[in-house]
Amino acid sequence: MPEQKRYPSKPEKVYFFGTCLVDLLYPEAGLAGMQLIRREGIEVVFPQDQTCCGQPAWNSGYRNEALQVAQRQLACFPEDYPIVVPSGSCAGMMRHHYPRMFQESGDRERVIKFSTRVYELTEFLVHILRIDLKDLGPPIKVALHTSCSARREMGVAGEHEALLKQLSNVELLEQARKQECCGFGGTFAVKQPAISAEMVSDKANAITATDADILVSGDCGCLMNIGGHLDYRNESLEYRHIASFIWERTDATER
């Protein structure tokens, strides 16, 4: 796999890839992610023609359909700007799987150049923007769930923690089995509902045992799965995407 492209100084512009779940269920997470970047003096370009990254089709064996979707994204992000993605799952698809999808295509070199520009949001905030956060919120206890894709595929578990630890009034709580999957796994939850239900129940038990005030995650699929289970159990625990959580605590206009 080619090395990820590095930007020695803050780029003037970035692309923002919204993801399906952000678009349909958690738009505030996408807006917060873009606001965090804009606050650093960077122009955010949001191509209106972007769609799904193609992961559901790819994971379900629909290779040709996934390729068509991926080709659409290649056309939407033509300039040499970083592509920031508020999801470890979608970022992993675009960063690691796109080159494999186009293994035998004449577009492979173009795809590789595209994929090296893909950054998961927290990775971009920490390593490229070197963001410095000032916590303006009240004391709060946080349970963090890092998705499997973010932790294992993109390798950004430490970046999630680093950002939260910058917030002086946030107590980041340790939890049992924090490296385990929540049971969502995209189509896995549909194809293996009984197993998925047991996995999310275990994850919810571990999270509620921390006595946290809020659950934070960088992937909306995990939030939807764990949060839905917490709601089903009538738990009072709130849950938020990490971009929304950080923005709410660091934006002076929110006070």
PDB file of C-alpha atoms in Angstrom:
ATOM      1  CA  MET A   1       0.000   0.000   0.000  1.00  0.00           C
ATOM      2  CA  PRO A   2       1.464   3.409  -0.980  1.00  0.00           C
ATOM      3  CA  GLU A   3       2.334   5.776   1.823  1.00  0.00           C
ATOM      4  CA  GLN A   4      -0.240   8.353   2.767  1.00  0.00           C
ATOM      5  CA  LYS A   5       0.439  11.787   1.344  1.00  0.00           C
ATOM      6  CA  ARG A   6       1.751  14.196   3.954  1.00  0.00           C
ATOM      7  CA  TYR A   7       1.174  17.917   3.961  1.00  0.00           C
ATOM      8  CA  PRO A   8       4.106  19.722   5.657  1.00  0.00           C
ATOM      9  CA  SER A   9       1.978  22.794   6.332  1.00  0.00           C
ATOM     10  CA  LYS A  10      -1.730  23.426   6.685  1.00  0.00           C
ATOM     11  CA  PRO A  11      -3.363  23.101   3.274  1.00  0.00           C
ATOM     12  CA  GLU A  12      -5.407  26.051   2.076  1.00  0.00           C
ATOM     13  CA  LYS A  13      -8.294  23.814   1.041  1.00  0.00           C
ATOM     14  CA  VAL A  14      -9.650  20.392   1.905  1.00  0.00           C
ATOM     15  CA  TYR A  15     -12.398  18.215   0.537  1.00  0.00           C
ATOM     16  CA  PHE A  16     -14.984  16.879   2.976  1.00  0.00           C
ATOM     17  CA  PHE A  17     -16.617  13.510   2.315  1.00  0.00           C
ATOM     18  CA  GLY A  18     -19.939  13.429   4.141  1.00  0.00           C
ATOM     19  CA  THR A  19     -20.716   9.649   4.319  1.00  0.00           C
ATOM     20  CA  CYS A  20     -24.207   8.174   4.019  1.00  0.00           C
ATOM     21  CA  LEU A  21     -24.938   7.948   7.741  1.00  0.00           C
ATOM     22  CA  VAL A  22     -23.826  11.523   8.377  1.00  0.00           C
ATOM     23  CA  ASP A  23     -25.958  12.714   5.491  1.00  0.00           C
ATOM     24  CA  LEU A  24     -29.079  10.796   6.489  1.00  0.00           C
ATOM     25  CA  LEU A  25     -28.903  10.442  10.276  1.00  0.00           C
ATOM     26  CA  TYR A  26     -26.169  12.601  11.832  1.00  0.00           C
ATOM     27  CA  PRO A  27     -25.821  15.774   9.721  1.00  0.00           C
ATOM     28  CA  GLU A  28     -24.716  17.719  12.789  1.00  0.00           C
ATOM     29  CA  ALA A  29     -21.571  15.558  12.919  1.00  0.00           C
ATOM     30  CA  GLY A  30     -20.625  16.526   9.384  1.00  0.00           C
ATOM     31  CA  LEU A  31     -21.302  20.198  10.030  1.00  0.00           C
ATOM     32  CA  ALA A  32     -19.234  20.076  13.223  1.00  0.00           C
ATOM     33  CA  GLY A  33     -16.342  18.409  11.418  1.00  0.00           C
ATOM     34  CA  MET A  34     -16.351  21.096   8.747  1.00  0.00           C
ATOM     35  CA  GLN A  35     -16.619  23.856  11.351  1.00  0.00           C
ATOM     36  CA  LEU A  36     -13.607  22.519  13.240  1.00  0.00           C
ATOM     37  CA  ILE A  37     -11.555  22.644  10.042  1.00  0.00           C
ATOM     38  CA  ARG A  38     -12.833  26.075   8.978  1.00  0.00           C
ATOM     39  CA  ARG A  39     -11.972  27.493  12.383  1.00  0.00           C
ATOM     40  CA  GLU A  40      -8.342  26.685  11.602  1.00  0.00           C
ATOM     41  CA  GLY A  41      -8.495  29.015   8.596  1.00  0.00           C
ATOM     42  CA  ILE A  42      -8.953  26.335   5.937  1.00  0.00           C
ATOM     43  CA  GLU A  43     -11.515  26.407   3.152  1.00  0.00           C
ATOM     44  CA  VAL A  44     -13.720  23.315   3.119  1.00  0.00           C
ATOM     45  CA  VAL A  45     -14.963  22.125  -0.265  1.00  0.00           C
ATOM     46  CA  PHE A  46     -18.027  19.871  -0.174  1.00  0.00           C
ATOM     47  CA  PRO A  47     -18.723  18.421  -3.637  1.00  0.00           C
ATOM     48  CA  GLN A  48     -22.487  18.165  -4.023  1.00  0.00           C
ATOM     49  CA  ASP A  49     -22.276  15.177  -6.383  1.00  0.00           C
ATOM     50  CA  GLN A  50     -20.577  12.896  -3.851  1.00  0.00           C
ATOM     51  CA  THR A  51     -22.448   9.745  -2.860  1.00  0.00           C
ATOM     52  CA  CYS A  52     -21.748   6.535  -0.925  1.00  0.00           C
ATOM     53  CA  CYS A  53     -18.161   5.290  -0.763  1.00  0.00           C
ATOM     54  CA  GLY A  54     -19.363   1.921  -2.095  1.00  0.00           C
ATOM     55  CA  GLN A  55     -18.592  -0.148   0.975  1.00  0.00           C
ATOM     56  CA  PRO A  56     -22.031  -1.826   1.382  1.00  0.00           C
ATOM     57  CA  ALA A  57     -21.942  -3.086  -2.206  1.00  0.00           C
ATOM     58  CA  TRP A  58     -18.281  -4.127  -1.965  1.00  0.00           C
ATOM     59  CA  ASN A  59     -18.783  -6.043   1.292  1.00  0.00           C
ATOM     60  CA  SER A  60     -21.825  -7.798  -0.159  1.00  0.00           C
ATOM     61  CA  GLY A  61     -19.969  -9.023  -3.225  1.00  0.00           C
ATOM     62  CA  TYR A  62     -21.378  -6.561  -5.759  1.00  0.00           C
ATOM     63  CA  ARG A  63     -18.032  -5.723  -7.305  1.00  0.00           C
ATOM     64  CA  ASN A  64     -19.224  -3.967 -10.461  1.00  0.00           C
ATOM     65  CA  GLU A  65     -21.726  -1.828  -8.579  1.00  0.00           C
ATOM     66  CA  ALA A  66     -19.066  -0.870  -6.019  1.00  0.00           C
ATOM     67  CA  LEU A  67     -16.666   0.084  -8.813  1.00  0.00           C
ATOM     68  CA  GLN A  68     -19.268   2.364 -10.368  1.00  0.00           C
ATOM     69  CA  VAL A  69     -19.828   4.115  -7.054  1.00  0.00           C
ATOM     70  CA  ALA A  70     -16.081   4.470  -6.459  1.00  0.00           C
ATOM     71  CA  GLN A  71     -15.590   5.956  -9.923  1.00  0.00           C
ATOM     72  CA  ARG A  72     -18.178   8.587  -9.036  1.00  0.00           C
ATOM     73  CA  GLN A  73     -16.123   9.599  -6.005  1.00  0.00           C
ATOM     74  CA  LEU A  74     -12.920   9.787  -8.042  1.00  0.00           C
ATOM     75  CA  ALA A  75     -14.611  12.312 -10.298  1.00  0.00           C
ATOM     76  CA  CYS A  76     -15.927  14.364  -7.371  1.00  0.00           C
ATOM     77  CA  PHE A  77     -12.537  14.997  -5.727  1.00  0.00           C
ATOM     78  CA  PRO A  78     -10.172  15.838  -8.620  1.00  0.00           C
ATOM     79  CA  GLU A  79      -7.883  18.446  -7.041  1.00  0.00           C
ATOM     80  CA  ASP A  80      -4.839  17.593  -4.930  1.00  0.00           C
ATOM     81  CA  TYR A  81      -6.497  18.502  -1.626  1.00  0.00           C
ATOM     82  CA  PRO A  82      -6.749  16.226   1.418  1.00  0.00           C
ATOM     83  CA  ILE A  83     -10.040  14.319   1.555  1.00  0.00           C
ATOM     84  CA  VAL A  84     -11.297  14.390   5.145  1.00  0.00           C
ATOM     85  CA  VAL A  85     -13.776  11.709   6.219  1.00  0.00           C
ATOM     86  CA  PRO A  86     -15.657  11.707   9.577  1.00  0.00           C
ATOM     87  CA  SER A  87     -15.671   7.910   9.708  1.00  0.00           C
ATOM     88  CA  GLY A  88     -12.954   5.322  10.113  1.00  0.00           C
ATOM     89  CA  SER A  89     -15.071   2.847   8.176  1.00  0.00           C
ATOM     90  CA  CYS A  90     -15.576   4.981   5.064  1.00  0.00           C
ATOM     91  CA  ALA A  91     -12.032   6.342   5.248  1.00  0.00           C
ATOM     92  CA  GLY A  92     -10.728   2.780   5.397  1.00  0.00           C
ATOM     93  CA  MET A  93     -12.755   1.850   2.337  1.00  0.00           C
ATOM     94  CA  MET A  94     -11.454   4.769   0.301  1.00  0.00           C
ATOM     95  CA  ARG A  95      -7.899   4.596   1.595  1.00  0.00           C
ATOM     96  CA  HIS A  96      -7.236   0.844   1.587  1.00  0.00           C
ATOM     97  CA  HIS A  97      -9.850  -0.891  -0.545  1.00  0.00           C
ATOM     98  CA  TYR A  98     -10.106   1.420  -3.536  1.00  0.00           C
ATOM     99  CA  PRO A  99      -6.607   0.437  -4.791  1.00  0.00           C
ATOM    100  CA  ARG A 100      -7.588  -3.238  -4.480  1.00  0.00           C
ATOM    101  CA  MET A 101     -10.856  -2.639  -6.313  1.00  0.00           C
ATOM    102  CA  PHE A 102      -8.988  -1.152  -9.263  1.00  0.00           C
ATOM    103  CA  GLN A 103      -6.159  -3.709  -9.216  1.00  0.00           C
ATOM    104  CA  GLU A 104      -6.678  -4.631 -12.864  1.00  0.00           C
ATOM    105  CA  SER A 105      -7.927  -1.269 -14.079  1.00  0.00           C
ATOM    106  CA  GLY A 106      -6.183   1.328 -16.180  1.00  0.00           C
ATOM    107  CA  ASP A 107      -7.233   3.836 -13.503  1.00  0.00           C
ATOM    108  CA  ARG A 108      -5.109   2.190 -10.803  1.00  0.00           C
ATOM    109  CA  GLU A 109      -2.426   4.900 -10.605  1.00  0.00           C
ATOM    110  CA  ARG A 110      -5.099   7.576 -10.433  1.00  0.00           C
ATOM    111  CA  VAL A 111      -6.858   5.628  -7.695  1.00  0.00           C
ATOM    112  CA  ILE A 112      -3.666   5.242  -5.679  1.00  0.00           C
ATOM    113  CA  LYS A 113      -3.046   8.995  -5.803  1.00  0.00           C
ATOM    114  CA  PHE A 114      -6.632   9.548  -4.703  1.00  0.00           C
ATOM    115  CA  SER A 115      -6.400   7.092  -1.803  1.00  0.00           C
ATOM    116  CA  THR A 116      -3.204   8.589  -0.399  1.00  0.00           C
ATOM    117  CA  ARG A 117      -5.103  11.859   0.132  1.00  0.00           C
ATOM    118  CA  VAL A 118      -7.774  10.269   2.334  1.00  0.00           C
ATOM    119  CA  TYR A 119      -7.705  11.145   6.049  1.00  0.00           C
ATOM    120  CA  GLU A 120     -10.010  10.138   8.856  1.00  0.00           C
ATOM    121  CA  LEU A 121     -11.160  13.332  10.600  1.00  0.00           C
ATOM    122  CA  THR A 122      -9.347  12.951  13.935  1.00  0.00           C
ATOM    123  CA  GLU A 123      -6.191  11.869  12.133  1.00  0.00           C
ATOM    124  CA  PHE A 124      -6.320  15.064  10.088  1.00  0.00           C
ATOM    125  CA  LEU A 125      -7.004  17.280  13.106  1.00  0.00           C
ATOM    126  CA  VAL A 126      -4.117  15.801  15.097  1.00  0.00           C
ATOM    127  CA  HIS A 127      -1.387  15.242  12.512  1.00  0.00           C
ATOM    128  CA  ILE A 128      -2.017  17.825   9.806  1.00  0.00           C
ATOM    129  CA  LEU A 129      -3.735  20.700  11.613  1.00  0.00           C
ATOM    130  CA  ARG A 130      -2.097  19.980  14.989  1.00  0.00           C
ATOM    131  CA  ILE A 131      -5.231  21.435  16.483  1.00  0.00           C
ATOM    132  CA  ASP A 132      -5.113  22.987  19.957  1.00  0.00           C
ATOM    133  CA  LEU A 133      -8.442  22.709  21.773  1.00  0.00           C
ATOM    134  CA  LYS A 134      -9.677  24.923  24.600  1.00  0.00           C
ATOM    135  CA  ASP A 135     -12.443  23.314  26.621  1.00  0.00           C
ATOM    136  CA  LEU A 136     -15.315  25.692  27.386  1.00  0.00           C
ATOM    137  CA  GLY A 137     -17.740  23.083  28.691  1.00  0.00           C
ATOM    138  CA  PRO A 138     -18.599  21.873  32.196  1.00  0.00           C
ATOM    139  CA  PRO A 139     -17.010  18.784  33.771  1.00  0.00           C
ATOM    140  CA  ILE A 140     -18.204  15.584  32.125  1.00  0.00           C
ATOM    141  CA  LYS A 141     -17.360  11.875  32.182  1.00  0.00           C
ATOM    142  CA  VAL A 142     -16.900  10.280  28.763  1.00  0.00           C
ATOM    143  CA  ALA A 143     -16.864   6.710  27.502  1.00  0.00           C
ATOM    144  CA  LEU A 144     -15.121   6.437  24.131  1.00  0.00           C
ATOM    145  CA  HIS A 145     -15.857   3.765  21.546  1.00  0.00           C
ATOM    146  CA  THR A 146     -13.398   3.552  18.664  1.00  0.00           C
ATOM    147  CA  SER A 147     -14.712   1.548  15.725  1.00  0.00           C
ATOM    148  CA  CYS A 148     -12.937  -1.541  14.433  1.00  0.00           C
ATOM    149  CA  SER A 149     -12.186   0.201  11.141  1.00  0.00           C
ATOM    150  CA  ALA A 150     -10.753   3.253  12.866  1.00  0.00           C
ATOM    151  CA  ARG A 151      -8.688   1.192  15.307  1.00  0.00           C
ATOM    152  CA  ARG A 152      -7.428  -1.621  13.072  1.00  0.00           C
ATOM    153  CA  GLU A 153      -7.713  -0.424   9.491  1.00  0.00           C
ATOM    154  CA  MET A 154      -6.922   3.283   9.832  1.00  0.00           C
ATOM    155  CA  GLY A 155      -4.927   3.000  13.076  1.00  0.00           C
ATOM    156  CA  VAL A 156      -6.393   6.118  14.654  1.00  0.00           C
ATOM    157  CA  ALA A 157      -7.519   4.979  18.113  1.00  0.00           C
ATOM    158  CA  GLY A 158      -4.831   7.137  19.717  1.00  0.00           C
ATOM    159  CA  GLU A 159      -5.979  10.217  17.819  1.00  0.00           C
ATOM    160  CA  HIS A 160      -9.490   9.953  19.248  1.00  0.00           C
ATOM    161  CA  GLU A 161      -8.066   9.756  22.752  1.00  0.00           C
ATOM    162  CA  ALA A 162      -5.550  12.541  22.162  1.00  0.00           C
ATOM    163  CA  LEU A 163      -8.263  15.005  21.157  1.00  0.00           C
ATOM    164  CA  LEU A 164     -10.479  14.176  24.123  1.00  0.00           C
ATOM    165  CA  LYS A 165      -7.534  14.448  26.513  1.00  0.00           C
ATOM    166  CA  GLN A 166      -6.954  18.010  25.313  1.00  0.00           C
ATOM    167  CA  LEU A 167     -10.330  18.932  26.823  1.00  0.00           C
ATOM    168  CA  SER A 168      -9.529  19.932  30.390  1.00  0.00           C
ATOM    169  CA  ASN A 169     -12.989  19.282  31.832  1.00  0.00           C
ATOM    170  CA  VAL A 170     -13.406  15.878  30.212  1.00  0.00           C
ATOM    171  CA  GLU A 171     -12.689  12.748  32.237  1.00  0.00           C
ATOM    172  CA  LEU A 172     -12.024   9.927  29.784  1.00  0.00           C
ATOM    173  CA  LEU A 173     -13.065   6.705  31.488  1.00  0.00           C
ATOM    174  CA  GLU A 174     -11.511   3.300  30.971  1.00  0.00           C
ATOM    175  CA  GLN A 175     -13.874   0.498  30.035  1.00  0.00           C
ATOM    176  CA  ALA A 176     -13.628  -3.261  29.852  1.00  0.00           C
ATOM    177  CA  ARG A 177     -13.327  -4.827  26.400  1.00  0.00           C
ATOM    178  CA  LYS A 178     -12.884  -1.442  24.746  1.00  0.00           C
ATOM    179  CA  GLN A 179     -11.178  -2.984  21.713  1.00  0.00           C
ATOM    180  CA  GLU A 180     -14.126  -5.253  20.934  1.00  0.00           C
ATOM    181  CA  CYS A 181     -16.539  -4.701  18.051  1.00  0.00           C
ATOM    182  CA  CYS A 182     -19.976  -3.255  18.828  1.00  0.00           C
ATOM    183  CA  GLY A 183     -21.604  -5.760  16.476  1.00  0.00           C
ATOM    184  CA  PHE A 184     -22.632  -3.365  13.718  1.00  0.00           C
ATOM    185  CA  GLY A 185     -20.163  -4.127  10.947  1.00  0.00           C
ATOM    186  CA  GLY A 186     -22.418  -2.640   8.266  1.00  0.00           C
ATOM    187  CA  THR A 187     -24.184  -5.539   6.565  1.00  0.00           C
ATOM    188  CA  PHE A 188     -23.036  -7.922   9.333  1.00  0.00           C
ATOM    189  CA  ALA A 189     -25.814  -6.609  11.598  1.00  0.00           C
ATOM    190  CA  VAL A 190     -28.358  -7.465   8.900  1.00  0.00           C
ATOM    191  CA  LYS A 191     -26.935 -10.843   7.925  1.00  0.00           C
ATOM    192  CA  GLN A 192     -26.170 -12.008  11.482  1.00  0.00           C
ATOM    193  CA  PRO A 193     -28.737 -10.191  13.659  1.00  0.00           C
ATOM    194  CA  ALA A 194     -28.623 -12.600  16.613  1.00  0.00           C
ATOM    195  CA  ILE A 195     -24.840 -12.459  16.927  1.00  0.00           C
ATOM    196  CA  SER A 196     -24.865  -8.694  16.390  1.00  0.00           C
ATOM    197  CA  ALA A 197     -27.465  -8.252  19.146  1.00  0.00           C
ATOM    198  CA  GLU A 198     -25.352 -10.194  21.643  1.00  0.00           C
ATOM    199  CA  MET A 199     -22.264  -8.186  20.733  1.00  0.00           C
ATOM    200  CA  VAL A 200     -23.939  -4.807  21.143  1.00  0.00           C
ATOM    201  CA  SER A 201     -25.466  -5.933  24.439  1.00  0.00           C
ATOM    202  CA  ASP A 202     -21.998  -6.800  25.764  1.00  0.00           C
ATOM    203  CA  LYS A 203     -20.646  -3.482  24.525  1.00  0.00           C
ATOM    204  CA  ALA A 204     -23.501  -1.508  26.093  1.00  0.00           C
ATOM    205  CA  ASN A 205     -22.989  -3.304  29.414  1.00  0.00           C
ATOM    206  CA  ALA A 206     -19.305  -2.370  29.427  1.00  0.00           C
ATOM    207  CA  ILE A 207     -20.075   1.256  28.606  1.00  0.00           C
ATOM    208  CA  THR A 208     -22.834   1.740  31.181  1.00  0.00           C
ATOM    209  CA  ALA A 209     -20.628   0.114  33.836  1.00  0.00           C
ATOM    210  CA  THR A 210     -18.254   3.074  33.568  1.00  0.00           C
ATOM    211  CA  ASP A 211     -20.932   5.449  34.910  1.00  0.00           C
ATOM    212  CA  ALA A 212     -20.180   7.830  32.031  1.00  0.00           C
ATOM    213  CA  ASP A 213     -22.362  10.831  31.246  1.00  0.00           C
ATOM    214  CA  ILE A 214     -21.978  10.419  27.503  1.00  0.00           C
ATOM    215  CA  LEU A 215     -20.734   7.974  24.870  1.00  0.00           C
ATOM    216  CA  VAL A 216     -18.506   9.415  22.139  1.00  0.00           C
ATOM    217  CA  SER A 217     -17.487   7.704  18.903  1.00  0.00           C
ATOM    218  CA  GLY A 218     -15.972   8.686  15.575  1.00  0.00           C
ATOM    219  CA  ASP A 219     -18.204   6.363  13.527  1.00  0.00           C
ATOM    220  CA  CYS A 220     -21.920   6.907  13.077  1.00  0.00           C
ATOM    221  CA  GLY A 221     -22.598   3.228  12.402  1.00  0.00           C
ATOM    222  CA  CYS A 222     -21.364   2.368  15.882  1.00  0.00           C
ATOM    223  CA  LEU A 223     -23.312   5.263  17.387  1.00  0.00           C
ATOM    224  CA  MET A 224     -26.485   4.120  15.653  1.00  0.00           C
ATOM    225  CA  ASN A 225     -25.994   0.544  16.838  1.00  0.00           C
ATOM    226  CA  ILE A 226     -24.921   1.176  20.422  1.00  0.00           C
ATOM    227  CA  GLY A 227     -27.165   4.206  20.842  1.00  0.00           C
ATOM    228  CA  GLY A 228     -30.161   2.334  19.492  1.00  0.00           C
ATOM    229  CA  HIS A 229     -29.538  -0.480  21.956  1.00  0.00           C
ATOM    230  CA  LEU A 230     -29.180   1.987  24.828  1.00  0.00           C
ATOM    231  CA  ASP A 231     -32.463   3.617  23.820  1.00  0.00           C
ATOM    232  CA  TYR A 232     -34.112   0.195  23.610  1.00  0.00           C
ATOM    233  CA  ARG A 233     -33.012  -0.431  27.203  1.00  0.00           C
ATOM    234  CA  ASN A 234     -34.239   3.029  28.242  1.00  0.00           C
ATOM    235  CA  GLU A 235     -30.756   4.029  29.372  1.00  0.00           C
ATOM    236  CA  SER A 236     -30.275   7.745  30.059  1.00  0.00           C
ATOM    237  CA  LEU A 237     -26.757   7.804  28.578  1.00  0.00           C
ATOM    238  CA  GLU A 238     -26.348  10.333  25.771  1.00  0.00           C
ATOM    239  CA  TYR A 239     -24.256   9.558  22.691  1.00  0.00           C
ATOM    240  CA  ARG A 240     -22.502  11.858  20.253  1.00  0.00           C
ATOM    241  CA  HIS A 241     -20.099  11.806  17.304  1.00  0.00           C
ATOM    242  CA  ILE A 242     -16.669  13.025  18.380  1.00  0.00           C
ATOM    243  CA  ALA A 243     -16.823  15.990  15.988  1.00  0.00           C
ATOM    244  CA  SER A 244     -20.111  17.192  17.473  1.00  0.00           C
ATOM    245  CA  PHE A 245     -18.866  16.654  21.006  1.00  0.00           C
ATOM    246  CA  ILE A 246     -15.647  18.605  20.451  1.00  0.00           C
ATOM    247  CA  TRP A 247     -17.342  21.425  18.577  1.00  0.00           C
ATOM    248  CA  GLU A 248     -20.018  21.883  21.243  1.00  0.00           C
ATOM    249  CA  ARG A 249     -17.345  22.182  23.943  1.00  0.00           C
ATOM    250  CA  THR A 250     -14.943  24.465  22.084  1.00  0.00           C
ATOM    251  CA  ASP A 251     -17.172  26.863  20.145  1.00  0.00           C
ATOM    252  CA  ALA A 252     -17.542  30.152  22.024  1.00  0.00           C
ATOM    253  CA  THR A 253     -20.831  30.926  20.268  1.00  0.00           C
ATOM    254  CA  GLU A 254     -22.370  27.839  21.888  1.00  0.00           C
ATOM    255  CA  ARG A 255     -21.943  29.302  25.373  1.00  0.00           C
TER     256      ARG A 255
END
